[in-house]
Coordinates of C-alpha atoms and ligand atoms in Angstrom, one line a residue:
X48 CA 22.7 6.0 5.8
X49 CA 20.7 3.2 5.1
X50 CA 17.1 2.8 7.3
X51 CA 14.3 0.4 7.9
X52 CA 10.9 0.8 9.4
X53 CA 9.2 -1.9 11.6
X54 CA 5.8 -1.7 13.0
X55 CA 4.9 -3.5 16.0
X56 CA 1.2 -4.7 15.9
X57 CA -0.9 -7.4 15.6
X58 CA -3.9 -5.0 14.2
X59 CA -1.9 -4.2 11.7
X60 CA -1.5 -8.0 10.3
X61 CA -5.2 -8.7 10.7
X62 CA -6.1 -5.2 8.9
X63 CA -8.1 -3.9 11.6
X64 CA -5.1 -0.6 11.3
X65 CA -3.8 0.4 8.0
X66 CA -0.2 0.7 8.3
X67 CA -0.3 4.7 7.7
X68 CA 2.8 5.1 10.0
X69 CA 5.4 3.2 8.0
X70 CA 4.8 4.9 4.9
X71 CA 4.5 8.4 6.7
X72 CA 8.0 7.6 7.8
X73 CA 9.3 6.2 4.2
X74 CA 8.2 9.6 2.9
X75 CA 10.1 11.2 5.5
X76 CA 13.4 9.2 5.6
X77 CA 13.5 9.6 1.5
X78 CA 13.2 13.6 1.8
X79 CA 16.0 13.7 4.3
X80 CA 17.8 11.7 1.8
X81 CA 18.2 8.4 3.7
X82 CA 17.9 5.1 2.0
X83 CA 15.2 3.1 3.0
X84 CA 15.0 -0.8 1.7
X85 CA 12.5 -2.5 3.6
X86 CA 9.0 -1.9 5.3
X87 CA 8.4 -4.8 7.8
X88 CA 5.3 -5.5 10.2
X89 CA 5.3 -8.0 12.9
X90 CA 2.9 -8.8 15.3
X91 CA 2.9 -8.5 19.3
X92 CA 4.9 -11.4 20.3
X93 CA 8.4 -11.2 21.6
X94 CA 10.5 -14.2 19.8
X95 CA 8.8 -12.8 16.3
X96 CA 9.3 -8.8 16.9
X97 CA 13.4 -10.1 18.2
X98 CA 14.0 -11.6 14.9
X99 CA 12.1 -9.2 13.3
X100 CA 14.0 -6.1 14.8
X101 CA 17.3 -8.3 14.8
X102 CA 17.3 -8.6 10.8
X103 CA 16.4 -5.2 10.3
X104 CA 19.1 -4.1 12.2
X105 CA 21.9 -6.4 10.1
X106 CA 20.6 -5.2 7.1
X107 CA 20.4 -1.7 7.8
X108 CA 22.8 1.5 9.6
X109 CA 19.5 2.8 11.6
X110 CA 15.8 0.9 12.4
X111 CA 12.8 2.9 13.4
X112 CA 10.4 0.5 15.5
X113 CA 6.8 2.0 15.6
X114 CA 4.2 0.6 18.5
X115 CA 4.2 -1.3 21.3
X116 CA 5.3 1.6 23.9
X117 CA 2.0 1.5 25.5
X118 CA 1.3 0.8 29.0
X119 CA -0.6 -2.3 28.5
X120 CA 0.8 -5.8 29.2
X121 CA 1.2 -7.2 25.2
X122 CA 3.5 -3.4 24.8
X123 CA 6.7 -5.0 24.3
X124 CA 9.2 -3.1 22.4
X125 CA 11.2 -1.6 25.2
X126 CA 12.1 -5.1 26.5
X127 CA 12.8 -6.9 23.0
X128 CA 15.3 -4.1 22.7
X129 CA 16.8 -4.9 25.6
X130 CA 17.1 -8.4 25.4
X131 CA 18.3 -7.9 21.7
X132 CA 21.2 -5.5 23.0
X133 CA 21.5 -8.1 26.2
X134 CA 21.0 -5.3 28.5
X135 CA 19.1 -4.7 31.4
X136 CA 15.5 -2.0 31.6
X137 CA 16.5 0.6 34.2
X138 CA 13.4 2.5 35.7
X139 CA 14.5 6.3 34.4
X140 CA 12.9 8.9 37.6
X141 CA 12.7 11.3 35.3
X142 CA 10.4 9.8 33.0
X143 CA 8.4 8.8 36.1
X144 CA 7.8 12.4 37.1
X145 CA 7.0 13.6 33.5
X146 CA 4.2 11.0 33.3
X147 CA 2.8 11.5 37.0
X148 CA 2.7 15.1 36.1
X149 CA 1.2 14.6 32.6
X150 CA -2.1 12.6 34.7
X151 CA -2.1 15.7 37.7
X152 CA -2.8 18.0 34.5
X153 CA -6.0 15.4 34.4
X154 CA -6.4 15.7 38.0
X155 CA -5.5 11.6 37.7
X156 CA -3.5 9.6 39.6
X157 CA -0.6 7.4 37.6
X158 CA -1.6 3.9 37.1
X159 CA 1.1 1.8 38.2
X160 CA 1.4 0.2 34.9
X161 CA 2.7 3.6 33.7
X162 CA 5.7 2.8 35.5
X163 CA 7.2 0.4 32.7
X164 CA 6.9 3.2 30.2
X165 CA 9.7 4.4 32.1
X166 CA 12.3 2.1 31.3
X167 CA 15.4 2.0 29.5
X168 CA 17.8 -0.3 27.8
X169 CA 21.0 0.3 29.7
X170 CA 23.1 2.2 27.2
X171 CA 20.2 4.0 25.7
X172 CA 18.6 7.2 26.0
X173 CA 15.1 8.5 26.1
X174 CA 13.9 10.7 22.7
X175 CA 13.7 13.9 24.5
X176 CA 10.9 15.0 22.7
X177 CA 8.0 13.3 24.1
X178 CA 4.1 14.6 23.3
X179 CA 2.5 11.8 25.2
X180 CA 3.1 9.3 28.1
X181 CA 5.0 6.9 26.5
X182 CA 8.5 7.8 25.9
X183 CA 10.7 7.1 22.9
X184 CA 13.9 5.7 22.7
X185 CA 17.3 5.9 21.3
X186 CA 19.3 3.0 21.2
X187 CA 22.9 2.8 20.2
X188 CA 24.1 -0.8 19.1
X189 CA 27.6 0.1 18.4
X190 CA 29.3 0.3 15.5
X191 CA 27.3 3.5 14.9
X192 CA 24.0 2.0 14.7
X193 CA 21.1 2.6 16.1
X194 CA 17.7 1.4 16.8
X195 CA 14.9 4.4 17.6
X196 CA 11.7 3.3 19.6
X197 CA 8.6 5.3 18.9
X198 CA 5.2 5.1 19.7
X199 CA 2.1 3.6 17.7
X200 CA -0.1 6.7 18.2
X201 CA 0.4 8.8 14.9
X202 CA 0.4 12.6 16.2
X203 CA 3.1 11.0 18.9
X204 CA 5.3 9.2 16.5
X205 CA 5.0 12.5 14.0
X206 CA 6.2 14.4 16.6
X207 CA 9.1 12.6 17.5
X208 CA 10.4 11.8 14.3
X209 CA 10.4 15.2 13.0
X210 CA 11.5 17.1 15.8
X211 CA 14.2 14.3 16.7
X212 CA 14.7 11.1 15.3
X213 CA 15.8 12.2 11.4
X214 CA 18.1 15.0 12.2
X215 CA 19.6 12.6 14.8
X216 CA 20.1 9.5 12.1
X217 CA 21.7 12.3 9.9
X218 CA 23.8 13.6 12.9
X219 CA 25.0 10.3 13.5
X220 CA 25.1 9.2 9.2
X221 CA 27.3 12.2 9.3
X222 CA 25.0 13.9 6.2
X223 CA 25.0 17.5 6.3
X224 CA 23.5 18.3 3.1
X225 CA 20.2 19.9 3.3
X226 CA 17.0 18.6 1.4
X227 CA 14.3 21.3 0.3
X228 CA 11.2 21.0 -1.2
X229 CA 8.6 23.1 -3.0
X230 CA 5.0 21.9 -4.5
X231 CA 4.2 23.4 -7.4
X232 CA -0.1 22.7 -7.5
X233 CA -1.4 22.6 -11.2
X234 CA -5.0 22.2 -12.7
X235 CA -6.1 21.7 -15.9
X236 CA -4.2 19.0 -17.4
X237 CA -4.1 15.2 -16.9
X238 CA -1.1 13.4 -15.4
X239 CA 0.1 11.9 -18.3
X240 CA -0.4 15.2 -20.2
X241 CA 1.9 16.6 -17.8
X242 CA 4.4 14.0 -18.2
X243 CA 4.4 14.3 -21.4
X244 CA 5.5 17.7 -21.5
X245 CA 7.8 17.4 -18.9
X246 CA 9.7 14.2 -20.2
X247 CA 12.7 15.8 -21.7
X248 CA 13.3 17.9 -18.4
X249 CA 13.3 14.7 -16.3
X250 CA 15.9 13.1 -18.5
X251 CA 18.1 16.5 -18.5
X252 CA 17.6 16.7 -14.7
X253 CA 19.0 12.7 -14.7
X254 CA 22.1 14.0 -16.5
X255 CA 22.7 17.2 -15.3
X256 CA 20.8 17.1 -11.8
X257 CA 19.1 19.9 -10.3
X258 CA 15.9 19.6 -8.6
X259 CA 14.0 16.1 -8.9
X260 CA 9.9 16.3 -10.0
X261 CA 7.5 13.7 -8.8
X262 CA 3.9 13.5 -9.5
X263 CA 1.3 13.2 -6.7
X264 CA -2.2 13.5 -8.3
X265 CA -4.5 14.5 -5.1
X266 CA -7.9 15.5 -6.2
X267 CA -9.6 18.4 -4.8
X268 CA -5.9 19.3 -3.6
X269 CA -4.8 19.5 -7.9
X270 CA -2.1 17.8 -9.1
X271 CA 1.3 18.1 -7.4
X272 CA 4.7 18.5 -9.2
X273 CA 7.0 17.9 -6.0
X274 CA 10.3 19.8 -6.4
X275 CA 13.4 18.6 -4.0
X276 CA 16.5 19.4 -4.2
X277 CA 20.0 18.1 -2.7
X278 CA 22.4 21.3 -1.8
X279 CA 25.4 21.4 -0.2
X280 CA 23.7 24.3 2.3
X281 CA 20.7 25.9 2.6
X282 CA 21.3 28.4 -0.1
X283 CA 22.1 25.8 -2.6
X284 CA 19.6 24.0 -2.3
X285 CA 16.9 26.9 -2.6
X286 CA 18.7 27.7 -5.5
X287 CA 18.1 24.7 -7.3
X288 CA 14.5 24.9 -6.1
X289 CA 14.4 28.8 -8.2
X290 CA 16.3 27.1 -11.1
X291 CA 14.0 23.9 -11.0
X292 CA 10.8 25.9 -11.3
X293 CA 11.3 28.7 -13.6
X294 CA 12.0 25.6 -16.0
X295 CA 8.8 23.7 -15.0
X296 CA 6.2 27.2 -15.4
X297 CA 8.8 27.8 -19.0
X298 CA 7.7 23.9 -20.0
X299 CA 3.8 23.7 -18.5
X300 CA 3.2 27.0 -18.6
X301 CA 2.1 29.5 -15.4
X302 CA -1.6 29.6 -16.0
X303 CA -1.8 25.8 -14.9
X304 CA 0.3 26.5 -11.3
X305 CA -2.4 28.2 -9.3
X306 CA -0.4 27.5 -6.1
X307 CA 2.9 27.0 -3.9
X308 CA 3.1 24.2 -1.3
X309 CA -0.1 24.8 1.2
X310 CA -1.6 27.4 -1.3
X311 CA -5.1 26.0 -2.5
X312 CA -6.9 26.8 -5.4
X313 CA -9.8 28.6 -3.2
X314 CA -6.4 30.8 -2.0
X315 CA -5.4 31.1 -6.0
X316 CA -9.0 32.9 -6.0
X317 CA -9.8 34.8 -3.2
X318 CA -6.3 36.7 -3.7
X319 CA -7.1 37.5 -7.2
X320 CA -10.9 38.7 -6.2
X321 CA -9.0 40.9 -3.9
X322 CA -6.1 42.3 -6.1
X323 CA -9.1 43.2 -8.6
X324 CA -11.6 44.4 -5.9
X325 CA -14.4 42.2 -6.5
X326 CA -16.5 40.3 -4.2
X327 CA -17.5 36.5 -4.7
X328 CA -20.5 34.8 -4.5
X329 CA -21.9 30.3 -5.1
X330 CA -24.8 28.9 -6.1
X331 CA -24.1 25.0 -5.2
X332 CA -26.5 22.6 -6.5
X333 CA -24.2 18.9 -6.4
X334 CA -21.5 20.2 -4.2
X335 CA -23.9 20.8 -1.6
X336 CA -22.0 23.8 0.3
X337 CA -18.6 22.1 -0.6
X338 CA -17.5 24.8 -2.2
X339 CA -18.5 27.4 0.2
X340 CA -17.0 25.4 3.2
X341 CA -13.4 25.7 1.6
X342 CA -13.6 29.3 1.1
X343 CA -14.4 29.6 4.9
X344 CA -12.2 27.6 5.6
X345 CA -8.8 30.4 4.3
X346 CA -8.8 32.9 7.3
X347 CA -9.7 36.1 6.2
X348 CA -11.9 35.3 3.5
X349 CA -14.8 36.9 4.7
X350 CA -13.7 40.8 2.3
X351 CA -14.0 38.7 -0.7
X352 CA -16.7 35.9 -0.2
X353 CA -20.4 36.7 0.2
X354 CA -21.6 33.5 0.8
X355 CA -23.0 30.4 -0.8
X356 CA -26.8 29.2 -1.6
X357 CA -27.1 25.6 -1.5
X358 CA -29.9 25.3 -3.8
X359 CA -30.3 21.4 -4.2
X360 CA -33.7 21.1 -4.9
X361 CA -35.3 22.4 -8.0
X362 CA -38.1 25.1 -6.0
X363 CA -34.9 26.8 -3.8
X364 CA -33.2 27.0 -7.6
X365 CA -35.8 29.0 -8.3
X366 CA -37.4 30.8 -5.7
X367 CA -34.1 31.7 -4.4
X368 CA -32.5 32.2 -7.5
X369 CA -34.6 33.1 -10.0
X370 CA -34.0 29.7 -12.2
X371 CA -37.0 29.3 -14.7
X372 CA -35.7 26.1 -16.7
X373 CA -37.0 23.3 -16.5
X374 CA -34.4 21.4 -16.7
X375 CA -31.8 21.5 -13.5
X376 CA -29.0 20.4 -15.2
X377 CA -28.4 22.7 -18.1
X378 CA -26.2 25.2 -19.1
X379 CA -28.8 27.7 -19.1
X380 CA -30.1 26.9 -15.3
X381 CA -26.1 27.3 -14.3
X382 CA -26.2 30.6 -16.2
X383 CA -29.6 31.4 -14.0
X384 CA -27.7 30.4 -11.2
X385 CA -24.9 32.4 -11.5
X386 CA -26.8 35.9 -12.3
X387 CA -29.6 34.9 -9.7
X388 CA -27.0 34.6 -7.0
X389 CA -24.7 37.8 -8.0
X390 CA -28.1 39.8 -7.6
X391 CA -29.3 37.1 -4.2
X392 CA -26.4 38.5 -2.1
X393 CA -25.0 41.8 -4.3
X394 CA -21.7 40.4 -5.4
X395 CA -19.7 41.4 -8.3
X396 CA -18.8 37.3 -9.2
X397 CA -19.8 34.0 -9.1
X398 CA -19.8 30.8 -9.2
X399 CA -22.1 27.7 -10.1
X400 CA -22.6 24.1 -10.6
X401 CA -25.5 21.8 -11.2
X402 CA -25.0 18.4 -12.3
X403 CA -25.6 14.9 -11.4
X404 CA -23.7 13.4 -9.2
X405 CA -25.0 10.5 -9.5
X406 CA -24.6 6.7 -9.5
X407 CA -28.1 7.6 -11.2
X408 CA -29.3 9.4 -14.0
X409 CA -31.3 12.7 -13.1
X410 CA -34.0 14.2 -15.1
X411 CA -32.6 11.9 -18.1
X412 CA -29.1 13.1 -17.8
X413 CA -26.3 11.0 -17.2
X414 CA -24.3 10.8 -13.7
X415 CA -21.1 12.7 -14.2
X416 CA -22.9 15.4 -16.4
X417 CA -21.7 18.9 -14.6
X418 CA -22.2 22.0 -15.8
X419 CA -19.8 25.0 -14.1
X420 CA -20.5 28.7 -14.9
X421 CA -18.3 31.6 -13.5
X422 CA -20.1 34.8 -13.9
X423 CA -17.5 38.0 -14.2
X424 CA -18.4 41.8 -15.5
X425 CA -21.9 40.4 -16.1
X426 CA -20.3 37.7 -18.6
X427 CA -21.5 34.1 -18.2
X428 CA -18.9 31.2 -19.3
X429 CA -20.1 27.5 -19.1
X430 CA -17.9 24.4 -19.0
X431 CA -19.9 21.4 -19.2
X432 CA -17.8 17.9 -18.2
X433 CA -19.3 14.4 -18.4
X434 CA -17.4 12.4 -15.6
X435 CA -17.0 8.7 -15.4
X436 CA -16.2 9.1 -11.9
X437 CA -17.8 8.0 -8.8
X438 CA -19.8 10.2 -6.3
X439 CA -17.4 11.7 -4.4
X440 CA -14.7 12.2 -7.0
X441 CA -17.4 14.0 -9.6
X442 CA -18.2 16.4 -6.3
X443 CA -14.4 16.9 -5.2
X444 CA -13.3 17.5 -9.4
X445 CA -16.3 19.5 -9.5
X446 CA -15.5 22.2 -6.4
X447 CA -11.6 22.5 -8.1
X448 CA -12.8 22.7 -11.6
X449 CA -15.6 25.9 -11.2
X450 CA -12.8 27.4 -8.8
X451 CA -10.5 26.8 -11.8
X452 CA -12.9 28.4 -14.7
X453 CA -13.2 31.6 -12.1
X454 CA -9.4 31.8 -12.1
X455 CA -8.1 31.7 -15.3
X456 CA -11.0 34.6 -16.2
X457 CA -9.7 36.9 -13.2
X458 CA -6.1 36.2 -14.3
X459 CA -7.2 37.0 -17.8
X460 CA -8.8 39.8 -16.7
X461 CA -6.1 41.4 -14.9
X462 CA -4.0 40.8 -18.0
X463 CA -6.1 43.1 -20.1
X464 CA -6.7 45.4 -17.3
X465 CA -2.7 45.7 -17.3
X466 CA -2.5 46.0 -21.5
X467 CA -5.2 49.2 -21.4
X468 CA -3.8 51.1 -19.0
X469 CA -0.7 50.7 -20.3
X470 CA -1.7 51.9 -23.6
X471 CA -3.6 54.8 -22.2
X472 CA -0.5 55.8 -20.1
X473 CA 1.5 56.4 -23.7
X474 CA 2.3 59.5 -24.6
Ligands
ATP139 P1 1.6 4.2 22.9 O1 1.5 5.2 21.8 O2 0.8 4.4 24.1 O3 3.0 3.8 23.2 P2 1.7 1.9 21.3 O4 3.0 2.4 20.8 O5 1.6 0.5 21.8 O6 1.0 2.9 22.3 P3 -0.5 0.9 19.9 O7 -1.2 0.7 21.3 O8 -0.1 -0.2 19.2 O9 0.7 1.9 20.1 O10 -1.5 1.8 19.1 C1 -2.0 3.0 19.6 C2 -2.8 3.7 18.5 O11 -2.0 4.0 17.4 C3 -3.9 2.8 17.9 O12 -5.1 3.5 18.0 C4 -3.6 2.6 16.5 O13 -4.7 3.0 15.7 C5 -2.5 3.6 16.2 N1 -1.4 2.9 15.5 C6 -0.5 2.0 16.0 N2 0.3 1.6 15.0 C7 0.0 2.2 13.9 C8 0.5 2.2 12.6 N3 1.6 1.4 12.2 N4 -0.1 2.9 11.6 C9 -1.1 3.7 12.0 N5 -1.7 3.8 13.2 C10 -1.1 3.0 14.2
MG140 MG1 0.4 -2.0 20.5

């Protein structure tokens, strides 16, 4: 099946809206497998958005048409499809008692121009999923194709799509395979450094198949090795996705996955605080509560994280936490950090970071300089970094990288932990 996105919009050619939709959709249509050739947009006029939907529709098996299902006068879609097809819009009752109800939940009367989101191409169909007022539409065109009408509003045209519009295209494509796919989430090496070790496996994969890798580097999220495989069922296709990865953690190694699909790295660490029993505790000088907002943000956090002391300026470094250098940015005032906090608020580990952030240079140190200490057992270790990033980067790489540092020392930890008592168990 072969499918092409247009969105309707004349925002969207003067840049006033980014585009996000089509290329939410392209991702979409290439998981489920379907080909996808061309992105177009076209603004709101009808003779432009006919031809426009017209040569989609001979080049491809299926058309997705995001926008222009409003209410508003220059909301056009509906009736370029219809004229397209060369059918009539009939008024669809139905849709005109789901929207009267959706205002009565407002305690609003329906505007009359409501009324002319409820029509239809004859021969088409309503998407029966509908979030909002504006209803979707399924058109058949004959010959098997099909053009789908969506709306402009992301969360509404996210809806619809997944819950109806792909399984649809591959009901009617006649696909029944089933696409899976698994994020593995790694730290601690560059992209390239990763494709590097993971070259050969690509090329055996492009032989032998299995599951495909991409690469998604994204930030404070780590970088993403996408897995997705093609099975024949559901069973198949996991077990590609068990083959695919027990290669990838045998090539990269399993101390750089710190997590699966929605797993973060602040998960990766409050789980291993709480296998091991300890609680954790920041001291946030550049990140400014970054760090500590992410931990709050995993439900159930609160048996493992104390809390976080945003000490920015140099007097709360030290009145709150005991730091006595001179010199804020320094491996030994992160190693005054981190003690001064594990005693602030009585937790077994921590974390901290002081650094500039920049675009300036701070007390004569150079923006990008960060130094990250994780305190564990009483044992300080310091990474020190010197970023040629921007702002925001050196804050986001900062929060992942401390997070990091904490990690591998817990998993490390529980290693050894695992060695003695297995030694003290023999006979
Ligand atoms: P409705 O959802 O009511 O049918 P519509 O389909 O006409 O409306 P628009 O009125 O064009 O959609 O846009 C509504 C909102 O959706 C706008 O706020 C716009 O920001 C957003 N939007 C529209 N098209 C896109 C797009 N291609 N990418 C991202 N956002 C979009
Ligand atoms: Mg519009």
């Amino acid at each position: 099946v072969k499918c092409e996105v247009v969105a309707v919009g004349t925002e969207l050619l003067l840049g006033q809206i980014v585009d996000t939709n089509s290329s939410w959709i392209g991702e979409q249509l290439a998981q489920a497998g379907i080909d996808s050739f061309f992105q177009t947009k076209v603004g709101d006029n009808f003779d432009r958005m006919k031809v426009a939907f017209g040569e989609a529709l001979e080049r491809s098996d299926a058309v997705i048409v995001t926008g222009g299902l409003g209410p508003t006068q220059d909301d056009i879609t509906r009736n370029v499809i219809a004229d397209l097809l060369g059918v009539e819009l009939i008024r669809r009752q139905e849709i005109v008692d789901k929207i009267e109800a959706m205002f009565g939940l407002h305690g609003r009367k329906m505007p009359q121009n409501n009324l002319l989101q409820a029509d239809v191409p004859a021969g088409a169909e309503p998407i029966p999923v509908q979030p909002g007022t504006a209803a979707g539409l399924v058109c058949p065109v004959g010959d098997g194709r099909v053009i789908y009408a969506v709306p402009g509003v992301p969360w509404e045209m996210k809806k619809m799509v997944t819950d109806f519009v792909i399984g649809d295209m591959r009901k009617r494509g006649g696909i029944t395979s089933v696409i899976k796919s698994r994020t593995l989430r790694t730290w601690g090496s560059s992209e390239s450094g990763l494709a590097e070790k993971l070259g050969p496996e690509l090329e055996r994969i492009d032989s032998a198949g299995g599951a495909t890798i991409a690469y998604n580097a994204s930030g404070i999220e780590g970088l993403k090795l996408r897995l997705t495989a093609k099975g024949d069922n559901e069973a198949h296709a996991d077990e590609q996705l068990a083959d695919g990865e027990a290669r990838v953690r045998a090539i990269v190694g399993d101390d750089l996955i710190f997590g699966i699909d929605g797993e973060t790295m602040e998960h990766a660490v409050l789980d291993l605080c709480r296998q091991q029993g300890l609680t954790l505790a920041l001291a946030e000088s550049l990140t400014g509560g970054l760090i500590g907002a992410r931990m709050t943000a995993v439900p159930g956090s609160s048996d493992v994280f104390k809390g976080s002391i945003v000490s920015y300026a140099s007097d709360v470094k030290s009145s709150l936490l005991g730091v006595t250098e001179t010199l804020d940015v320094s491996e030994a005032a992160a190693v005054s950090m981190a003690g001064g906090v594990c005693a602030a608020l009585s937790a077994d580990c921590s974390v901290a970071v002081t650094g500039v952030a920049g675009p300036e240079p701070w007390q004569g140190v150079q923006a990008g300089t960060v130094y990250m200490t994780s305190m564990l057992d009483g044992v300080a270790k310091t990474t020190k970094v010197e970023w040629p990033f921007d702002r925001n980067r050196i804050r986001e790489f900062t929060v992942i990288n401390a997070l990091n540092g904490l990690r591998l020392r817990l998993i490390a930890r529980a290693e050894s932990a695992d060695t003695t008592s297995a030694a003290g168990d023999a006979p």
